[in-house]
Amino acid sequence: MTQTASAPNSHVRAIAAVVFTLAQILAPLLPSIGIGNPVGEQSADTQTLITPAGWAFAIWGPLYFGTLVYAVYQLLPSYRDSELVRRIGWHFAFAVLGNALWVTYTQLWSLGFPSVLIIVFTLVNLLAILRIFVATPAFSLAERLAVVLPLSALAGWLTAATIVNIAAALNFHGIVLPASAPLISAAILIVGGVIVAAALVGTCGNPWYPLPFLWALFAIHEKAGRTDPDIATATIVAGLLVIATLSVTLASAERRKRYLG
């Protein structure tokens, strides 16, 4: 009975994951048919000192591709009921649905607090997937490339995006402290670095998770860091902390083999 009942559920889950993956990719196109405004325009008035340079968001191209890879992978009969895919379950579908909802909401209503709730929902599901990776004894080559790499990278970017989104939402609602903004922003970046470093330890050195965060730090440094020394220092400190933690956690050959093969 259990196997019979789980088979339809795995089919529904697999199809939902594909549909939601396509939805997150197509949602940014809504302004082209007259629905809402592009995210870039909507966020222009809510940017803060920790908003990355515009070119940093090109990372969504590889991230979208990665979600497509996993969506196809988990749809294939030979992988759909694998232990790893089964344990990830609906977390992936909910994560990409969250991406689609976030883009749609932001294009219609900008970066208010509801956008924070949506992105936190997305991040929670991705962090749940990272915990599943930690509890998995070993990965096959296919799992490392089609599952661990793309979903870990997405979790890393959403970690950075959540921090940026919260700051933008505060700005959107007029909650700003102009006089101390650089110091507060710098402190937020360092706290973000501490959080990612701690997560690195918790994931046993998952190397794909911190890379998008480091990319975001670099983009912040190249934007606000060029004119504000506090931001420049904070991005460097946070980046070095993450890199040092990654180096220590991957010092073990067993951990390197686990994630890199």
mmCIF file of C-alpha atoms in Angstrom, residues 10 15 25 27 34 36 54 60 72 91 96 98-99 103 137 173 177-178 189 193 205 217 224-225 228 236-237:
data_model
loop_
_atom_site.group_PDB
_atom_site.id
_atom_site.type_symbol
_atom_site.label_atom_id
_atom_site.label_comp_id
_atom_site.label_asym_id
_atom_site.label_seq_id
_atom_site.Cartn_x
_atom_site.Cartn_y
_atom_site.Cartn_z
ATOM 1 C CA SER A 10 6.072 11.252 -6.625
ATOM 2 C CA ILE A 15 5.362 17.549 -12.360
ATOM 3 C CA ILE A 25 11.731 31.608 -15.335
ATOM 4 C CA ALA A 27 7.533 35.365 -14.336
ATOM 5 C CA GLY A 34 1.839 44.778 -19.728
ATOM 6 C CA GLY A 36 3.676 45.104 -13.724
ATOM 7 C CA GLY A 54 23.266 45.502 -11.366
ATOM 8 C CA TRP A 60 20.143 34.264 -12.235
ATOM 9 C CA VAL A 72 14.469 17.380 -15.439
ATOM 10 C CA HIS A 91 11.127 21.530 -0.695
ATOM 11 C CA VAL A 96 11.036 27.658 -7.062
ATOM 12 C CA GLY A 98 8.630 31.064 -3.950
ATOM 13 C CA ASN A 99 10.933 32.535 -6.591
ATOM 14 C CA VAL A 103 9.175 38.117 -8.850
ATOM 15 C CA PRO A 137 26.206 9.627 3.419
ATOM 16 C CA HIS A 173 8.573 51.590 4.239
ATOM 17 C CA LEU A 177 18.675 55.997 9.635
ATOM 18 C CA PRO A 178 20.629 58.221 7.216
ATOM 19 C CA LEU A 189 27.374 42.594 5.872
ATOM 20 C CA GLY A 193 29.394 36.732 6.625
ATOM 21 C CA GLY A 205 32.035 22.445 3.973
ATOM 22 C CA LEU A 217 29.899 40.717 -1.667
ATOM 23 C CA ALA A 224 29.005 51.128 -2.684
ATOM 24 C CA GLY A 225 32.464 50.022 -1.594
ATOM 25 C CA ASP A 228 32.237 54.220 1.172
ATOM 26 C CA ILE A 236 36.450 42.348 2.590
ATOM 27 C CA VAL A 237 36.131 41.195 6.209
#
